[in-house]
CSV table of C-alpha atoms in Angstrom, one decimal:
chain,number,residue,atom,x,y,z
A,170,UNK,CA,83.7,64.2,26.9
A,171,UNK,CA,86.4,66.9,27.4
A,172,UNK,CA,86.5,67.1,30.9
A,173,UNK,CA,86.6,63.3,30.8
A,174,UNK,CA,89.5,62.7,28.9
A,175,UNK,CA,91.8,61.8,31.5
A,176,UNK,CA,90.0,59.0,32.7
A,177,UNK,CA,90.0,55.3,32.1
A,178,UNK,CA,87.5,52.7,33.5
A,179,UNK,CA,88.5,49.5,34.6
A,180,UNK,CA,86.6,46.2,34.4
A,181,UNK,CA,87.2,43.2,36.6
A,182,UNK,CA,89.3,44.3,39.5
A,183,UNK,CA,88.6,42.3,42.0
A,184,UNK,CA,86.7,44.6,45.4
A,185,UNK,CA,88.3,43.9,48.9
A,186,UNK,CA,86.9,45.6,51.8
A,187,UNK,CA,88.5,48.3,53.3
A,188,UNK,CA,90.5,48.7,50.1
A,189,UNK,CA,93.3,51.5,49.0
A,190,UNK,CA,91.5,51.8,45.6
A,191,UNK,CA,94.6,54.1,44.2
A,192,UNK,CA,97.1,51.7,46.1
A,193,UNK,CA,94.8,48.8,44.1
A,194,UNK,CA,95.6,50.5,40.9
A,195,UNK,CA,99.4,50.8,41.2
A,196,UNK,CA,99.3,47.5,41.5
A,197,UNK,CA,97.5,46.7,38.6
A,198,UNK,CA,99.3,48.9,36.3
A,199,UNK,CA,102.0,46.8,37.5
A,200,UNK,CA,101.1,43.7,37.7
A,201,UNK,CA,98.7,43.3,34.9
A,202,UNK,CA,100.1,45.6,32.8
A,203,UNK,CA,103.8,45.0,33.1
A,204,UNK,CA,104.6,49.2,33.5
A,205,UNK,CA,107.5,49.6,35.8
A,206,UNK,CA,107.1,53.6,36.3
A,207,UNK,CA,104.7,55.0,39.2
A,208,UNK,CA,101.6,56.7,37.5
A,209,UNK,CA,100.7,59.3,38.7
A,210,UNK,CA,96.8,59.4,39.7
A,211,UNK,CA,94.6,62.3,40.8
A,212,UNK,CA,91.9,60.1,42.4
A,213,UNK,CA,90.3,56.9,41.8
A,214,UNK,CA,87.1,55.1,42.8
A,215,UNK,CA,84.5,52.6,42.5
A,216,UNK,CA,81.6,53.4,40.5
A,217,UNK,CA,78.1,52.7,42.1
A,218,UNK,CA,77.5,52.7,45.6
A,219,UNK,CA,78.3,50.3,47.4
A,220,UNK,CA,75.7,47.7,49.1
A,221,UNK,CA,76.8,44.0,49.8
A,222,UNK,CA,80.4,43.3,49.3
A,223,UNK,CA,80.5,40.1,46.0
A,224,UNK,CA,83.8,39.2,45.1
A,225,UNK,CA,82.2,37.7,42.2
A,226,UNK,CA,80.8,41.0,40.6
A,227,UNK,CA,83.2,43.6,41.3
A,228,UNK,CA,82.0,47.3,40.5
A,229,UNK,CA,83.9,48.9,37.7
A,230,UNK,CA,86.8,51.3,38.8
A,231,UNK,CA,87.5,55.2,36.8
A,232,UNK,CA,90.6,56.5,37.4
A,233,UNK,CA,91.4,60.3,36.9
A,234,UNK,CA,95.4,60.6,35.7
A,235,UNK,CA,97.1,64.0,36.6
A,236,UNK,CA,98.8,63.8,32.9
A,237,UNK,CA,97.5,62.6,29.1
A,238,UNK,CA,101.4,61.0,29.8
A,239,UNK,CA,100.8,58.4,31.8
A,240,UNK,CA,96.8,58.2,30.8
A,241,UNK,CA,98.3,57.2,27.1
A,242,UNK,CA,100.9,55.2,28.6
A,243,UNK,CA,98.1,52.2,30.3
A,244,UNK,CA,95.7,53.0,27.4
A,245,UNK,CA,98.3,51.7,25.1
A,246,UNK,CA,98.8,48.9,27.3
A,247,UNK,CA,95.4,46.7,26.9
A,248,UNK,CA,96.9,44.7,24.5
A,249,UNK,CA,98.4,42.9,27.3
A,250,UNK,CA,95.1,42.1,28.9
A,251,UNK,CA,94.3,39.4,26.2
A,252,UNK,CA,93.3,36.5,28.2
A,253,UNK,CA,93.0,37.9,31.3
A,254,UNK,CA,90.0,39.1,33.1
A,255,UNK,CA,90.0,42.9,33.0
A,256,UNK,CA,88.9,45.5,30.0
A,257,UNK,CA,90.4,49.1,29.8
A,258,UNK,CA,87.5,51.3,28.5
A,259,UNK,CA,87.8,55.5,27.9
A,260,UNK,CA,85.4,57.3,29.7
A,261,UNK,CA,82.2,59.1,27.4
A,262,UNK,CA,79.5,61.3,28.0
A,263,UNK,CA,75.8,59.0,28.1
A,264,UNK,CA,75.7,60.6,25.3
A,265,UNK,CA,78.6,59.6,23.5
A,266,UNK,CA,78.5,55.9,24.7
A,267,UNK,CA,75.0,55.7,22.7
A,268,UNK,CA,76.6,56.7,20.0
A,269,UNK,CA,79.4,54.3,20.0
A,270,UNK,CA,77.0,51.5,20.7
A,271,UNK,CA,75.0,52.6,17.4
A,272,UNK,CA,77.9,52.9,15.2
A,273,UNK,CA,80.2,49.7,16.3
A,274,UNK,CA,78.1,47.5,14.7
A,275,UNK,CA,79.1,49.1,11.4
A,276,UNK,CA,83.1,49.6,12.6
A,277,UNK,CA,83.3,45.7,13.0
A,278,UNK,CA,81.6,44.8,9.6
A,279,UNK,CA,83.8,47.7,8.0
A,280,UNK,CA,86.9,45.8,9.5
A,281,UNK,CA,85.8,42.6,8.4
A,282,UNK,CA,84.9,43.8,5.0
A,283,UNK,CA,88.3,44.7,5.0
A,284,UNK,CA,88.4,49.0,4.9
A,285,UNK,CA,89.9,51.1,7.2
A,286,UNK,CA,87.8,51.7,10.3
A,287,UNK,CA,88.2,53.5,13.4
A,288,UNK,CA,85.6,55.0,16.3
A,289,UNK,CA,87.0,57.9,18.0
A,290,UNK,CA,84.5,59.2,20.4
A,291,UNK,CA,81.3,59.3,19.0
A,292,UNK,CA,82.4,59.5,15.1
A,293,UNK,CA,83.2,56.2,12.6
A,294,UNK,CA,86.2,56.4,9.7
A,295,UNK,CA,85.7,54.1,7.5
A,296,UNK,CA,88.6,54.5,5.2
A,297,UNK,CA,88.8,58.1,6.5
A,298,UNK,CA,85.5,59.2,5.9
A,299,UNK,CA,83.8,60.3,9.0
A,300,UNK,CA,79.7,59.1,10.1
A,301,UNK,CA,77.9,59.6,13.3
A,302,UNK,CA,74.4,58.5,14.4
A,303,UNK,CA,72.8,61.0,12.4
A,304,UNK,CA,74.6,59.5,9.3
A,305,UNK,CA,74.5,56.3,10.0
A,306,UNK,CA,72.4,55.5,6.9
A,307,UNK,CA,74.6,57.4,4.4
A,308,UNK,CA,77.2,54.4,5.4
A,309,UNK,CA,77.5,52.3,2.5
A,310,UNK,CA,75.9,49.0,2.2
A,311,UNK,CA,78.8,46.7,2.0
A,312,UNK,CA,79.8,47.9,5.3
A,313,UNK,CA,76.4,47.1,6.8
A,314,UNK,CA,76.3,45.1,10.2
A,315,UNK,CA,73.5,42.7,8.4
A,316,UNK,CA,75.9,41.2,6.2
A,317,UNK,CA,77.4,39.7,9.6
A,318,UNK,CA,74.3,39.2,11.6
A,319,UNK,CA,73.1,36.6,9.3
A,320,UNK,CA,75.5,33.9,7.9
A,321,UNK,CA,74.1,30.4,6.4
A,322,UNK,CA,76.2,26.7,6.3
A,323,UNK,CA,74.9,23.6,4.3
A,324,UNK,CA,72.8,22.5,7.2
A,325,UNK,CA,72.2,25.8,9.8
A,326,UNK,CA,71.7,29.5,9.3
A,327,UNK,CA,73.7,31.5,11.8
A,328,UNK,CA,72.2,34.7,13.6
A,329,UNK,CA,73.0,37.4,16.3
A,330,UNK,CA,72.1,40.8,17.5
A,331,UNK,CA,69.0,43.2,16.0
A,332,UNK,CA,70.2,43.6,12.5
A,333,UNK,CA,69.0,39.9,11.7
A,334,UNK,CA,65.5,39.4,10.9
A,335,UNK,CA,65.4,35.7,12.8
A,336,UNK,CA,66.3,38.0,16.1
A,337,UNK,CA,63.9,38.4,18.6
A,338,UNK,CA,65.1,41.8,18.4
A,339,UNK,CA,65.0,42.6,15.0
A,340,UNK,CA,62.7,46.0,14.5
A,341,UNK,CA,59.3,45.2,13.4
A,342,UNK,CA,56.5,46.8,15.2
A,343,UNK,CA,53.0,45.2,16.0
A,344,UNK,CA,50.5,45.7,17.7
A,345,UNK,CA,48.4,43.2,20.7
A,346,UNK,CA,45.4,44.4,22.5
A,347,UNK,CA,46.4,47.9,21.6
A,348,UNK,CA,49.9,47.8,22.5
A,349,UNK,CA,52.3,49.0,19.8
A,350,UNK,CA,55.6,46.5,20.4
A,351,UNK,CA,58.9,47.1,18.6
A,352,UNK,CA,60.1,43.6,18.5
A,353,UNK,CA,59.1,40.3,19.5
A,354,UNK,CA,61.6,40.2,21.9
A,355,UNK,CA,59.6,43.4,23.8
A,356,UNK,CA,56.5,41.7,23.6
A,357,UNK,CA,58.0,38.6,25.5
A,358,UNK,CA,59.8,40.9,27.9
A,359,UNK,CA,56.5,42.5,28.6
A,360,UNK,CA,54.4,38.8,29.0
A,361,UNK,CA,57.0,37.5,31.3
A,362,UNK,CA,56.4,41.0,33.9
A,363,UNK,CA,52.9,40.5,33.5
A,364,UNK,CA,53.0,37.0,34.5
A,365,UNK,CA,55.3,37.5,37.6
A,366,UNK,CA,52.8,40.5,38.5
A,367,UNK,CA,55.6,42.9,37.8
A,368,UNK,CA,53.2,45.8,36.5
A,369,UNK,CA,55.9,48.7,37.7
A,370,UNK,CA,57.8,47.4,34.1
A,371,UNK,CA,54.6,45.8,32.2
């Protein structure tokens, strides 16, 4: 995560053949991003190879900034992006990015729930007390994503993501034929590659 901490990924750029990928980011900065100053970039590319050119699905594009200066200067600036096609993400170790996805869940009931919250890296405040993925638990339970995951009206009941028990991929194991599953959702998964004769991912 250190080394990485000049970059920034972009999402949504649209990919043109033959492209000045650093030349492509100037233009976005200024552009999309309404920043008048050159920034100054140590190199820039696409992430994953490339294979057939699709304008439709445009691979993701890190950019390495020769100063924190003008790497601060666009992160600061994805406010402006509301509405439009692009996300500004920080770069993080696999490691890291595990972590955040773990612990988000619990940053946007926190912030619904009205406390402080903030995820820096791979550590959750929650009105300035810091958790990670090994203390996930110790969170406390008002600030638990299954208070969101599961909301009820006077004629439905409302439901999303792993930490509601009508989700497919709610945690419950089971077992079929000898096959521990983790979640219905798995077991589906698992069914429909069998069916197509996809036993590489049965």
């Amino acid at each position: 995560d250190y080394s990485r901490r000049y970059n920034l990924k972009i999402t949504g750029v649209k990919e043109q053949k033959y492209e000045d990928i650093v030349q492509r980011a100037q233009t976005f900065f200024k552009d999309d991003l309404g920043i008048k100053t050159i920034i100054s970039i140590e190199k820039a590319h696409r992430l994953r190879k490339f294979s057939n050119f699709n304008l439709k699905e445009p691979r993701n594009v890190i950019i390495r900034f020769n100063n924190m200066r003008d790497r601060d200067l666009v992160w600061r600036k994805t406010s402006s992006l509301k509405g439009k096609p692009y996300v500004i993400h920080e770069d993080f170790s696999r490691e890291t990015e595990n972590a955040r996805r773990q612990l988000y869940p619990y940053a946007k009931a926190a912030h619904q729930a009205g406390a402080q919250s903030s995820l820096n890296g791979d550590i959750l405040y929650i009105n300035k007390r810091p958790y990670t993925a090994e203390t996930v638990n110790n969170i406390p339970a008002e600030f638990h994503p299954k208070k969101l995951a599961t909301q009820s009206t006077d004629s439905m009941t409302l439901f999303y993501g792993k930490f509601s028990e009508f989700s497919n991929f709610f945690p419950s194991d089971f077992v079929i034929d000898s096959t521990k599953f983790a979640n219905n959702e798995q077991f589906y998964q698992s069914k429909k590659a069998e069916y197509f004769k996809a036993d590489d991912i049965v």
